[in-house]
Structure formats: C-alpha cells, structure tokens
C-alpha cells in the first residue's frame, strides 16, 4: 500500500507554524491510524534544519518512513528555501542510517562516545543533505 494514501498532518501543536524557527512535529496518519512522526527543527537563520523520525514497529520495513521523510524534505528544500538538513543517529541504529542514506544524505562525522545510553557510551553518526544534492538526486529515488 503506497503512503501516498496517507496524510501528513501537523501534529496537535496548536498555533505552531513550520515556517517559524523551533521544533515542528508532523504526524503520519494512514487510514486514520497514527503510524509515525517526523520532527523538524528549523534554525533561527531559516536556512538550516535538523530532522528526527519514529515509526510504529508495525509500519516499519515497508518504506513508509522513507517516503514520508522525503515529502518533508521536498517541502523544506523547495517551498521553505532551506539550504541544508542534518540528521543524527546512534551508530548502532542501522535502520535510521539506511533511511538517510537512501534519501541521499552524506555521512559527515562520527562522534566517538557522544553520549551515555543505558550505561554505555555510544558513538553517534551525523549526516547532512543540501538542497543542491536533493535536487540533483531527486529523479533517481523517492521524493
Ligand atoms: C528509523 C525508522 C523510522 C526506519 O524505519 P524503516 O521502516 O526501516 O524505514 P523505511 O521506510 O526506509 O523502510 C525501509 C525498509 O522497507 C523495505 N520495503 C518494503 N517494501 C518497500 C517499498 N514498497 N518501498 C520501499 N521500501 C520498502 C525496504 O527494503 C527496507 O527494508 P530493509 O531495511 O530491510 O532494507 C524506524 O526504524 C524507527 O522508527 N526506529 C525507532 C526510532 C528511531 O530510531 N528513530 C531515529 C532516531 S535517529
């Protein structure tokens, strides 16, 4: 089932505006069911943003997350004029690293021992994608 049937809704954040600096949360709703969320942190300069995402376990492994994040990226780069988007994940989070790689992000840094997680020091991976890279790659994949 393609996600194109799903709605990408602004979460219940009242007056929140995705064009204003700060965090904005999108809810991904499929057939009335909340299946995921995508958070966007728009920086004060309006040119940079960071994203985060979580999908319900029952809706993972179907390409939904990639498709929904691609839609948000398309909006950021083509409508909002954002120039670069960053994403960061735990180095052990294979699904997340694969998702951003699939969308054309490049790995820019591995931060050794970035934070403590359940009593263990973990590395984090930092990825970036520019508007130029997005436009260049757009024809060859989702988005
Ligand atoms: C990160 C996360 C959103 C990735 O979810 P996901 O469902 O694996 O991501 P995608 O939407 O890209 O799905 C890709 C998978 O669907 C498969 N797939 C099946 N049908 C597909 C289709 N029609 N189109 C595309 N992919 C399809 C792909 O082959 C791929 O499987 P693979 O990973 O075994 O290669 C999810 O693991 C999650 O919510 N994790 C918990 C929260 C988290 O870690 N967030 C990130 C914090 S940095």
PDB file of N, CA, C and O in Angstrom, residues 7-86:
ATOM      1  N   UNK A   7      -1.939  10.663   5.101  1.00  0.00           N
ATOM      2  CA  UNK A   7      -1.948  12.099   5.321  1.00  0.00           C
ATOM      3  C   UNK A   7      -0.723  12.487   6.135  1.00  0.00           C
ATOM      4  O   UNK A   7      -0.344  11.781   7.056  1.00  0.00           O
ATOM      5  N   UNK A   8      -0.134  13.579   5.769  1.00  0.00           N
ATOM      6  CA  UNK A   8       0.953  14.108   6.556  1.00  0.00           C
ATOM      7  C   UNK A   8       0.382  15.333   7.253  1.00  0.00           C
ATOM      8  O   UNK A   8       0.101  16.349   6.629  1.00  0.00           O
ATOM      9  N   UNK A   9       0.123  15.199   8.524  1.00  0.00           N
ATOM     10  CA  UNK A   9      -0.586  16.250   9.242  1.00  0.00           C
ATOM     11  C   UNK A   9       0.322  16.963  10.219  1.00  0.00           C
ATOM     12  O   UNK A   9       1.245  16.357  10.763  1.00  0.00           O
ATOM     13  N   UNK A  10       0.021  18.219  10.441  1.00  0.00           N
ATOM     14  CA  UNK A  10       0.692  18.896  11.533  1.00  0.00           C
ATOM     15  C   UNK A  10       0.136  18.286  12.802  1.00  0.00           C
ATOM     16  O   UNK A  10      -1.067  18.098  12.939  1.00  0.00           O
ATOM     17  N   UNK A  11       1.017  17.898  13.686  1.00  0.00           N
ATOM     18  CA  UNK A  11       0.574  17.300  14.934  1.00  0.00           C
ATOM     19  C   UNK A  11      -0.184  18.354  15.742  1.00  0.00           C
ATOM     20  O   UNK A  11      -0.241  19.523  15.366  1.00  0.00           O
ATOM     21  N   UNK A  12      -0.738  17.900  16.843  1.00  0.00           N
ATOM     22  CA  UNK A  12      -1.540  18.823  17.645  1.00  0.00           C
ATOM     23  C   UNK A  12      -0.639  19.802  18.383  1.00  0.00           C
ATOM     24  O   UNK A  12      -0.337  19.648  19.554  1.00  0.00           O
ATOM     25  N   UNK A  13      -0.192  20.776  17.648  1.00  0.00           N
ATOM     26  CA  UNK A  13       0.695  21.755  18.265  1.00  0.00           C
ATOM     27  C   UNK A  13       0.068  23.145  18.207  1.00  0.00           C
ATOM     28  O   UNK A  13       0.751  24.161  18.154  1.00  0.00           O
ATOM     29  N   UNK A  14      -1.243  23.170  18.160  1.00  0.00           N
ATOM     30  CA  UNK A  14      -1.957  24.443  18.228  1.00  0.00           C
ATOM     31  C   UNK A  14      -1.557  25.385  17.127  1.00  0.00           C
ATOM     32  O   UNK A  14      -1.734  25.083  15.948  1.00  0.00           O
ATOM     33  N   UNK A  15      -1.000  26.489  17.502  1.00  0.00           N
ATOM     34  CA  UNK A  15      -0.677  27.558  16.551  1.00  0.00           C
ATOM     35  C   UNK A  15       0.681  27.347  15.890  1.00  0.00           C
ATOM     36  O   UNK A  15       1.144  28.214  15.172  1.00  0.00           O
ATOM     37  N   UNK A  16       1.339  26.225  16.165  1.00  0.00           N
ATOM     38  CA  UNK A  16       2.698  26.029  15.649  1.00  0.00           C
ATOM     39  C   UNK A  16       2.738  26.224  14.140  1.00  0.00           C
ATOM     40  O   UNK A  16       1.828  25.842  13.417  1.00  0.00           O
ATOM     41  N   UNK A  17       3.835  26.812  13.682  1.00  0.00           N
ATOM     42  CA  UNK A  17       3.984  27.134  12.268  1.00  0.00           C
ATOM     43  C   UNK A  17       5.308  26.542  11.795  1.00  0.00           C
ATOM     44  O   UNK A  17       6.365  26.867  12.362  1.00  0.00           O
ATOM     45  N   UNK A  18       5.295  25.679  10.755  1.00  0.00           N
ATOM     46  CA  UNK A  18       6.550  25.064  10.313  1.00  0.00           C
ATOM     47  C   UNK A  18       7.545  26.068   9.734  1.00  0.00           C
ATOM     48  O   UNK A  18       8.713  25.736   9.550  1.00  0.00           O
ATOM     49  N   UNK A  19       7.095  27.285   9.469  1.00  0.00           N
ATOM     50  CA  UNK A  19       7.990  28.307   8.915  1.00  0.00           C
ATOM     51  C   UNK A  19       8.668  29.153   9.969  1.00  0.00           C
ATOM     52  O   UNK A  19       9.442  30.050   9.655  1.00  0.00           O
ATOM     53  N   UNK A  20       8.386  28.860  11.235  1.00  0.00           N
ATOM     54  CA  UNK A  20       8.952  29.638  12.336  1.00  0.00           C
ATOM     55  C   UNK A  20      10.057  28.821  12.997  1.00  0.00           C
ATOM     56  O   UNK A  20       9.904  27.604  13.170  1.00  0.00           O
ATOM     57  N   UNK A  21      11.200  29.445  13.351  1.00  0.00           N
ATOM     58  CA  UNK A  21      12.282  28.686  13.984  1.00  0.00           C
ATOM     59  C   UNK A  21      11.809  27.917  15.215  1.00  0.00           C
ATOM     60  O   UNK A  21      10.952  28.396  15.965  1.00  0.00           O
ATOM     61  N   UNK A  22      12.375  26.732  15.399  1.00  0.00           N
ATOM     62  CA  UNK A  22      11.998  25.883  16.526  1.00  0.00           C
ATOM     63  C   UNK A  22      11.584  24.523  16.007  1.00  0.00           C
ATOM     64  O   UNK A  22      11.745  24.226  14.819  1.00  0.00           O
ATOM     65  N   UNK A  23      11.073  23.689  16.901  1.00  0.00           N
ATOM     66  CA  UNK A  23      10.650  22.341  16.518  1.00  0.00           C
ATOM     67  C   UNK A  23       9.227  22.334  15.994  1.00  0.00           C
ATOM     68  O   UNK A  23       8.360  23.007  16.546  1.00  0.00           O
ATOM     69  N   UNK A  24       9.003  21.571  14.943  1.00  0.00           N
ATOM     70  CA  UNK A  24       7.653  21.364  14.419  1.00  0.00           C
ATOM     71  C   UNK A  24       7.482  19.860  14.216  1.00  0.00           C
ATOM     72  O   UNK A  24       8.383  19.187  13.716  1.00  0.00           O
ATOM     73  N   UNK A  25       6.332  19.355  14.602  1.00  0.00           N
ATOM     74  CA  UNK A  25       6.117  17.906  14.553  1.00  0.00           C
ATOM     75  C   UNK A  25       5.043  17.566  13.520  1.00  0.00           C
ATOM     76  O   UNK A  25       3.957  18.146  13.554  1.00  0.00           O
ATOM     77  N   UNK A  26       5.374  16.667  12.611  1.00  0.00           N
ATOM     78  CA  UNK A  26       4.376  16.150  11.668  1.00  0.00           C
ATOM     79  C   UNK A  26       3.924  14.766  12.148  1.00  0.00           C
ATOM     80  O   UNK A  26       4.752  13.976  12.596  1.00  0.00           O
ATOM     81  N   UNK A  27       2.641  14.510  12.006  1.00  0.00           N
ATOM     82  CA  UNK A  27       2.129  13.171  12.295  1.00  0.00           C
ATOM     83  C   UNK A  27       1.861  12.490  10.950  1.00  0.00           C
ATOM     84  O   UNK A  27       1.338  13.115  10.026  1.00  0.00           O
ATOM     85  N   UNK A  28       2.222  11.243  10.833  1.00  0.00           N
ATOM     86  CA  UNK A  28       1.927  10.499   9.601  1.00  0.00           C
ATOM     87  C   UNK A  28       0.755   9.566   9.912  1.00  0.00           C
ATOM     88  O   UNK A  28       0.855   8.692  10.778  1.00  0.00           O
ATOM     89  N   UNK A  29      -0.351   9.808   9.225  1.00  0.00           N
ATOM     90  CA  UNK A  29      -1.592   9.091   9.526  1.00  0.00           C
ATOM     91  C   UNK A  29      -2.010   8.272   8.304  1.00  0.00           C
ATOM     92  O   UNK A  29      -2.126   8.801   7.198  1.00  0.00           O
ATOM     93  N   UNK A  30      -2.195   6.980   8.511  1.00  0.00           N
ATOM     94  CA  UNK A  30      -2.588   6.078   7.425  1.00  0.00           C
ATOM     95  C   UNK A  30      -3.911   5.421   7.789  1.00  0.00           C
ATOM     96  O   UNK A  30      -3.998   4.756   8.829  1.00  0.00           O
ATOM     97  N   UNK A  31      -4.916   5.652   6.968  1.00  0.00           N
ATOM     98  CA  UNK A  31      -6.255   5.102   7.242  1.00  0.00           C
ATOM     99  C   UNK A  31      -6.711   5.406   8.675  1.00  0.00           C
ATOM    100  O   UNK A  31      -7.202   4.521   9.387  1.00  0.00           O
ATOM    101  N   UNK A  32      -6.491   6.632   9.097  1.00  0.00           N
ATOM    102  CA  UNK A  32      -6.955   7.065  10.406  1.00  0.00           C
ATOM    103  C   UNK A  32      -6.064   6.654  11.564  1.00  0.00           C
ATOM    104  O   UNK A  32      -6.345   6.985  12.715  1.00  0.00           O
ATOM    105  N   UNK A  33      -5.004   5.930  11.253  1.00  0.00           N
ATOM    106  CA  UNK A  33      -4.120   5.449  12.321  1.00  0.00           C
ATOM    107  C   UNK A  33      -2.801   6.221  12.291  1.00  0.00           C
ATOM    108  O   UNK A  33      -2.208   6.417  11.224  1.00  0.00           O
ATOM    109  N   UNK A  34      -2.377   6.661  13.473  1.00  0.00           N
ATOM    110  CA  UNK A  34      -1.086   7.340  13.572  1.00  0.00           C
ATOM    111  C   UNK A  34       0.015   6.295  13.419  1.00  0.00           C
ATOM    112  O   UNK A  34       0.122   5.376  14.239  1.00  0.00           O
ATOM    113  N   UNK A  35       0.811   6.405  12.350  1.00  0.00           N
ATOM    114  CA  UNK A  35       1.835   5.379  12.114  1.00  0.00           C
ATOM    115  C   UNK A  35       3.256   5.905  12.318  1.00  0.00           C
ATOM    116  O   UNK A  35       4.203   5.123  12.378  1.00  0.00           O
ATOM    117  N   UNK A  36       3.397   7.221  12.415  1.00  0.00           N
ATOM    118  CA  UNK A  36       4.735   7.745  12.614  1.00  0.00           C
ATOM    119  C   UNK A  36       4.733   9.225  12.868  1.00  0.00           C
ATOM    120  O   UNK A  36       3.701   9.892  12.728  1.00  0.00           O
ATOM    121  N   UNK A  37       5.891   9.730  13.293  1.00  0.00           N
ATOM    122  CA  UNK A  37       6.011  11.182  13.409  1.00  0.00           C
ATOM    123  C   UNK A  37       7.381  11.624  12.934  1.00  0.00           C
ATOM    124  O   UNK A  37       8.358  10.862  12.976  1.00  0.00           O
ATOM    125  N   UNK A  38       7.405  12.846  12.433  1.00  0.00           N
ATOM    126  CA  UNK A  38       8.640  13.432  11.913  1.00  0.00           C
ATOM    127  C   UNK A  38       8.791  14.809  12.546  1.00  0.00           C
ATOM    128  O   UNK A  38       7.892  15.650  12.437  1.00  0.00           O
ATOM    129  N   UNK A  39       9.908  15.000  13.225  1.00  0.00           N
ATOM    130  CA  UNK A  39      10.159  16.296  13.851  1.00  0.00           C
ATOM    131  C   UNK A  39      11.148  17.085  13.014  1.00  0.00           C
ATOM    132  O   UNK A  39      12.132  16.534  12.509  1.00  0.00           O
ATOM    133  N   UNK A  40      10.870  18.372  12.857  1.00  0.00           N
ATOM    134  CA  UNK A  40      11.777  19.257  12.110  1.00  0.00           C
ATOM    135  C   UNK A  40      12.181  20.407  13.018  1.00  0.00           C
ATOM    136  O   UNK A  40      11.317  21.080  13.590  1.00  0.00           O
ATOM    137  N   UNK A  41      13.481  20.590  13.162  1.00  0.00           N
ATOM    138  CA  UNK A  41      13.982  21.748  13.919  1.00  0.00           C
ATOM    139  C   UNK A  41      14.530  22.760  12.924  1.00  0.00           C
ATOM    140  O   UNK A  41      15.584  22.547  12.322  1.00  0.00           O
ATOM    141  N   UNK A  42      13.778  23.826  12.745  1.00  0.00           N
ATOM    142  CA  UNK A  42      14.206  24.896  11.833  1.00  0.00           C
ATOM    143  C   UNK A  42      15.057  25.875  12.627  1.00  0.00           C
ATOM    144  O   UNK A  42      14.630  26.370  13.677  1.00  0.00           O
ATOM    145  N   UNK A  43      16.269  26.145  12.118  1.00  0.00           N
ATOM    146  CA  UNK A  43      17.170  27.036  12.840  1.00  0.00           C
ATOM    147  C   UNK A  43      16.743  28.493  12.674  1.00  0.00           C
ATOM    148  O   UNK A  43      15.981  28.836  11.765  1.00  0.00           O
ATOM    149  N   UNK A  44      17.307  29.347  13.528  1.00  0.00           N
ATOM    150  CA  UNK A  44      16.964  30.777  13.501  1.00  0.00           C
ATOM    151  C   UNK A  44      17.245  31.411  12.139  1.00  0.00           C
ATOM    152  O   UNK A  44      16.546  32.331  11.718  1.00  0.00           O
ATOM    153  N   UNK A  45      18.285  30.913  11.440  1.00  0.00           N
ATOM    154  CA  UNK A  45      18.638  31.519  10.145  1.00  0.00           C
ATOM    155  C   UNK A  45      17.691  31.103   9.013  1.00  0.00           C
ATOM    156  O   UNK A  45      17.816  31.586   7.890  1.00  0.00           O
ATOM    157  N   UNK A  46      16.766  30.213   9.297  1.00  0.00           N
ATOM    158  CA  UNK A  46      15.774  29.696   8.334  1.00  0.00           C
ATOM    159  C   UNK A  46      16.414  28.946   7.170  1.00  0.00           C
ATOM    160  O   UNK A  46      15.730  28.554   6.227  1.00  0.00           O
ATOM    161  N   UNK A  47      17.742  28.747   7.212  1.00  0.00           N
ATOM    162  CA  UNK A  47      18.438  28.087   6.103  1.00  0.00           C
ATOM    163  C   UNK A  47      18.879  26.678   6.457  1.00  0.00           C
ATOM    164  O   UNK A  47      19.259  25.910   5.581  1.00  0.00           O
ATOM    165  N   UNK A  48      18.881  26.383   7.735  1.00  0.00           N
ATOM    166  CA  UNK A  48      19.312  25.064   8.203  1.00  0.00           C
ATOM    167  C   UNK A  48      18.216  24.437   9.044  1.00  0.00           C
ATOM    168  O   UNK A  48      17.458  25.146   9.724  1.00  0.00           O
ATOM    169  N   UNK A  49      18.161  23.109   8.995  1.00  0.00           N
ATOM    170  CA  UNK A  49      17.169  22.387   9.785  1.00  0.00           C
ATOM    171  C   UNK A  49      17.730  21.015  10.146  1.00  0.00           C
ATOM    172  O   UNK A  49      18.667  20.525   9.507  1.00  0.00           O
ATOM    173  N   UNK A  50      17.172  20.432  11.180  1.00  0.00           N
ATOM    174  CA  UNK A  50      17.501  19.053  11.560  1.00  0.00           C
ATOM    175  C   UNK A  50      16.203  18.267  11.581  1.00  0.00           C
ATOM    176  O   UNK A  50      15.138  18.828  11.848  1.00  0.00           O
ATOM    177  N   UNK A  51      16.319  16.967  11.294  1.00  0.00           N
ATOM    178  CA  UNK A  51      15.106  16.145  11.351  1.00  0.00           C
ATOM    179  C   UNK A  51      15.315  14.924  12.242  1.00  0.00           C
ATOM    180  O   UNK A  51      16.431  14.443  12.411  1.00  0.00           O
ATOM    181  N   UNK A  52      14.178  14.432  12.771  1.00  0.00           N
ATOM    182  CA  UNK A  52      14.154  13.191  13.526  1.00  0.00           C
ATOM    183  C   UNK A  52      12.855  12.479  13.155  1.00  0.00           C
ATOM    184  O   UNK A  52      11.927  13.110  12.640  1.00  0.00           O
ATOM    185  N   UNK A  53      12.794  11.167  13.374  1.00  0.00           N
ATOM    186  CA  UNK A  53      11.609  10.421  12.920  1.00  0.00           C
ATOM    187  C   UNK A  53      11.457   9.147  13.726  1.00  0.00           C
ATOM    188  O   UNK A  53      12.434   8.548  14.182  1.00  0.00           O
ATOM    189  N   UNK A  54      10.213   8.766  13.923  1.00  0.00           N
ATOM    190  CA  UNK A  54       9.906   7.500  14.589  1.00  0.00           C
ATOM    191  C   UNK A  54       8.667   6.903  13.950  1.00  0.00           C
ATOM    192  O   UNK A  54       7.665   7.617  13.759  1.00  0.00           O
ATOM    193  N   UNK A  55       8.738   5.629  13.575  1.00  0.00           N
ATOM    194  CA  UNK A  55       7.567   4.957  13.011  1.00  0.00           C
ATOM    195  C   UNK A  55       7.174   3.775  13.891  1.00  0.00           C
ATOM    196  O   UNK A  55       8.037   3.137  14.515  1.00  0.00           O
ATOM    197  N   UNK A  56       5.882   3.506  13.917  1.00  0.00           N
ATOM    198  CA  UNK A  56       5.384   2.375  14.701  1.00  0.00           C
ATOM    199  C   UNK A  56       6.034   1.096  14.177  1.00  0.00           C
ATOM    200  O   UNK A  56       6.191   0.921  12.959  1.00  0.00           O
ATOM    201  N   UNK A  57       6.384   0.218  15.090  1.00  0.00           N
ATOM    202  CA  UNK A  57       7.038  -1.032  14.696  1.00  0.00           C
ATOM    203  C   UNK A  57       6.228  -1.772  13.625  1.00  0.00           C
ATOM    204  O   UNK A  57       6.793  -2.345  12.687  1.00  0.00           O
ATOM    205  N   UNK A  58       4.907  -1.728  13.759  1.00  0.00           N
ATOM    206  CA  UNK A  58       4.047  -2.444  12.807  1.00  0.00           C
ATOM    207  C   UNK A  58       4.087  -1.831  11.409  1.00  0.00           C
ATOM    208  O   UNK A  58       3.634  -2.450  10.441  1.00  0.00           O
ATOM    209  N   UNK A  59       4.608  -0.613  11.305  1.00  0.00           N
ATOM    210  CA  UNK A  59       4.673   0.041   9.999  1.00  0.00           C
ATOM    211  C   UNK A  59       6.112   0.298   9.560  1.00  0.00           C
ATOM    212  O   UNK A  59       6.369   1.152   8.720  1.00  0.00           O
ATOM    213  N   UNK A  60       7.037  -0.444  10.133  1.00  0.00           N
ATOM    214  CA  UNK A  60       8.428  -0.357   9.689  1.00  0.00           C
ATOM    215  C   UNK A  60       8.688  -1.440   8.639  1.00  0.00           C
ATOM    216  O   UNK A  60       7.940  -2.405   8.540  1.00  0.00           O
ATOM    217  N   UNK A  61       9.754  -1.229   7.885  1.00  0.00           N
ATOM    218  CA  UNK A  61      10.148  -2.232   6.889  1.00  0.00           C
ATOM    219  C   UNK A  61       9.262  -2.261   5.664  1.00  0.00           C
ATOM    220  O   UNK A  61       9.236  -3.245   4.920  1.00  0.00           O
ATOM    221  N   UNK A  62       8.522  -1.151   5.433  1.00  0.00           N
ATOM    222  CA  UNK A  62       7.634  -1.088   4.273  1.00  0.00           C
ATOM    223  C   UNK A  62       7.930   0.126   3.389  1.00  0.00           C
ATOM    224  O   UNK A  62       7.227   0.363   2.407  1.00  0.00           O
ATOM    225  N   UNK A  63       8.925   0.901   3.782  1.00  0.00           N
ATOM    226  CA  UNK A  63       9.270   2.087   3.000  1.00  0.00           C
ATOM    227  C   UNK A  63       8.460   3.319   3.360  1.00  0.00           C
ATOM    228  O   UNK A  63       8.666   4.385   2.779  1.00  0.00           O
ATOM    229  N   UNK A  64       7.569   3.212   4.314  1.00  0.00           N
ATOM    230  CA  UNK A  64       6.737   4.361   4.683  1.00  0.00           C
ATOM    231  C   UNK A  64       7.560   5.526   5.245  1.00  0.00           C
ATOM    232  O   UNK A  64       7.311   6.684   4.933  1.00  0.00           O
ATOM    233  N   UNK A  65       8.511   5.197   6.109  1.00  0.00           N
ATOM    234  CA  UNK A  65       9.292   6.258   6.746  1.00  0.00           C
ATOM    235  C   UNK A  65      10.084   7.033   5.691  1.00  0.00           C
ATOM    236  O   UNK A  65      10.088   8.265   5.687  1.00  0.00           O
ATOM    237  N   UNK A  66      10.727   6.309   4.774  1.00  0.00           N
ATOM    238  CA  UNK A  66      11.492   6.984   3.715  1.00  0.00           C
ATOM    239  C   UNK A  66      10.593   7.889   2.892  1.00  0.00           C
ATOM    240  O   UNK A  66      10.956   9.025   2.569  1.00  0.00           O
ATOM    241  N   UNK A  67       9.415   7.389   2.557  1.00  0.00           N
ATOM    242  CA  UNK A  67       8.509   8.164   1.716  1.00  0.00           C
ATOM    243  C   UNK A  67       8.027   9.420   2.442  1.00  0.00           C
ATOM    244  O   UNK A  67       7.982  10.515   1.864  1.00  0.00           O
ATOM    245  N   UNK A  68       7.705   9.275   3.711  1.00  0.00           N
ATOM    246  CA  UNK A  68       7.204  10.428   4.469  1.00  0.00           C
ATOM    247  C   UNK A  68       8.314  11.457   4.699  1.00  0.00           C
ATOM    248  O   UNK A  68       8.092  12.658   4.541  1.00  0.00           O
ATOM    249  N   UNK A  69       9.513  10.983   5.043  1.00  0.00           N
ATOM    250  CA  UNK A  69      10.622  11.927   5.271  1.00  0.00           C
ATOM    251  C   UNK A  69      10.964  12.636   3.953  1.00  0.00           C
ATOM    252  O   UNK A  69      11.260  13.829   3.934  1.00  0.00           O
ATOM    253  N   UNK A  70      10.867  11.910   2.837  1.00  0.00           N
ATOM    254  CA  UNK A  70      11.129  12.527   1.531  1.00  0.00           C
ATOM    255  C   UNK A  70      10.151  13.673   1.266  1.00  0.00           C
ATOM    256  O   UNK A  70      10.534  14.720   0.749  1.00  0.00           O
ATOM    257  N   UNK A  71       8.919  13.475   1.661  1.00  0.00           N
ATOM    258  CA  UNK A  71       7.925  14.548   1.463  1.00  0.00           C
ATOM    259  C   UNK A  71       8.262  15.784   2.278  1.00  0.00           C
ATOM    260  O   UNK A  71       8.124  16.911   1.824  1.00  0.00           O
ATOM    261  N   UNK A  72       8.693  15.557   3.506  1.00  0.00           N
ATOM    262  CA  UNK A  72       9.052  16.679   4.369  1.00  0.00           C
ATOM    263  C   UNK A  72      10.286  17.402   3.799  1.00  0.00           C
ATOM    264  O   UNK A  72      10.351  18.627   3.765  1.00  0.00           O
ATOM    265  N   UNK A  73      11.260  16.616   3.300  1.00  0.00           N
ATOM    266  CA  UNK A  73      12.461  17.222   2.720  1.00  0.00           C
ATOM    267  C   UNK A  73      12.105  18.053   1.485  1.00  0.00           C
ATOM    268  O   UNK A  73      12.628  19.151   1.283  1.00  0.00           O
ATOM    269  N   UNK A  74      11.208  17.515   0.676  1.00  0.00           N
ATOM    270  CA  UNK A  74      10.792  18.237  -0.530  1.00  0.00           C
ATOM    271  C   UNK A  74      10.194  19.597  -0.150  1.00  0.00           C
ATOM    272  O   UNK A  74      10.484  20.618  -0.763  1.00  0.00           O
ATOM    273  N   UNK A  75       9.391  19.592   0.897  1.00  0.00           N
ATOM    274  CA  UNK A  75       8.786  20.845   1.368  1.00  0.00           C
ATOM    275  C   UNK A  75       9.867  21.801   1.885  1.00  0.00           C
ATOM    276  O   UNK A  75       9.866  22.988   1.546  1.00  0.00           O
ATOM    277  N   UNK A  76      10.800  21.268   2.687  1.00  0.00           N
ATOM    278  CA  UNK A  76      11.838  22.131   3.261  1.00  0.00           C
ATOM    279  C   UNK A  76      12.691  22.770   2.168  1.00  0.00           C
ATOM    280  O   UNK A  76      12.976  23.968   2.204  1.00  0.00           O
ATOM    281  N   UNK A  77      13.088  21.957   1.165  1.00  0.00           N
ATOM    282  CA  UNK A  77      14.011  22.459   0.158  1.00  0.00           C
ATOM    283  C   UNK A  77      13.335  23.291  -0.940  1.00  0.00           C
ATOM    284  O   UNK A  77      13.901  24.262  -1.417  1.00  0.00           O
ATOM    285  N   UNK A  78      12.137  22.891  -1.323  1.00  0.00           N
ATOM    286  CA  UNK A  78      11.539  23.574  -2.476  1.00  0.00           C
ATOM    287  C   UNK A  78      10.524  24.648  -2.102  1.00  0.00           C
ATOM    288  O   UNK A  78      10.313  25.582  -2.861  1.00  0.00           O
ATOM    289  N   UNK A  79       9.905  24.521  -0.940  1.00  0.00           N
ATOM    290  CA  UNK A  79       8.901  25.525  -0.542  1.00  0.00           C
ATOM    291  C   UNK A  79       9.490  26.503   0.474  1.00  0.00           C
ATOM    292  O   UNK A  79       9.322  27.719   0.335  1.00  0.00           O
ATOM    293  N   UNK A  80      10.217  25.967   1.449  1.00  0.00           N
ATOM    294  CA  UNK A  80      10.675  26.825   2.547  1.00  0.00           C
ATOM    295  C   UNK A  80      12.063  27.415   2.332  1.00  0.00           C
ATOM    296  O   UNK A  80      12.535  28.214   3.134  1.00  0.00           O
ATOM    297  N   UNK A  81      12.741  26.987   1.282  1.00  0.00           N
ATOM    298  CA  UNK A  81      14.050  27.571   0.975  1.00  0.00           C
ATOM    299  C   UNK A  81      15.163  27.168   1.917  1.00  0.00           C
ATOM    300  O   UNK A  81      16.197  27.842   2.010  1.00  0.00           O
ATOM    301  N   UNK A  82      14.991  26.045   2.614  1.00  0.00           N
ATOM    302  CA  UNK A  82      16.058  25.552   3.490  1.00  0.00           C
ATOM    303  C   UNK A  82      17.221  25.081   2.615  1.00  0.00           C
ATOM    304  O   UNK A  82      17.013  24.498   1.544  1.00  0.00           O
ATOM    305  N   UNK A  83      18.447  25.361   3.060  1.00  0.00           N
ATOM    306  CA  UNK A  83      19.619  25.023   2.242  1.00  0.00           C
ATOM    307  C   UNK A  83      20.312  23.730   2.665  1.00  0.00           C
ATOM    308  O   UNK A  83      20.976  23.086   1.857  1.00  0.00           O
ATOM    309  N   UNK A  84      20.195  23.382   3.941  1.00  0.00           N
ATOM    310  CA  UNK A  84      20.823  22.131   4.378  1.00  0.00           C
ATOM    311  C   UNK A  84      20.054  21.527   5.550  1.00  0.00           C
ATOM    312  O   UNK A  84      19.604  22.242   6.445  1.00  0.00           O
ATOM    313  N   UNK A  85      19.914  20.208   5.515  1.00  0.00           N
ATOM    314  CA  UNK A  85      19.207  19.488   6.585  1.00  0.00           C
ATOM    315  C   UNK A  85      20.169  18.479   7.202  1.00  0.00           C
ATOM    316  O   UNK A  85      20.905  17.783   6.491  1.00  0.00           O
ATOM    317  N   UNK A  86      20.159  18.415   8.525  1.00  0.00           N
ATOM    318  CA  UNK A  86      21.018  17.479   9.241  1.00  0.00           C
ATOM    319  C   UNK A  86      20.199  16.400   9.932  1.00  0.00           C
ATOM    320  O   UNK A  86      19.016  16.593  10.237  1.00  0.00           O
TER     321      UNK A  86
END
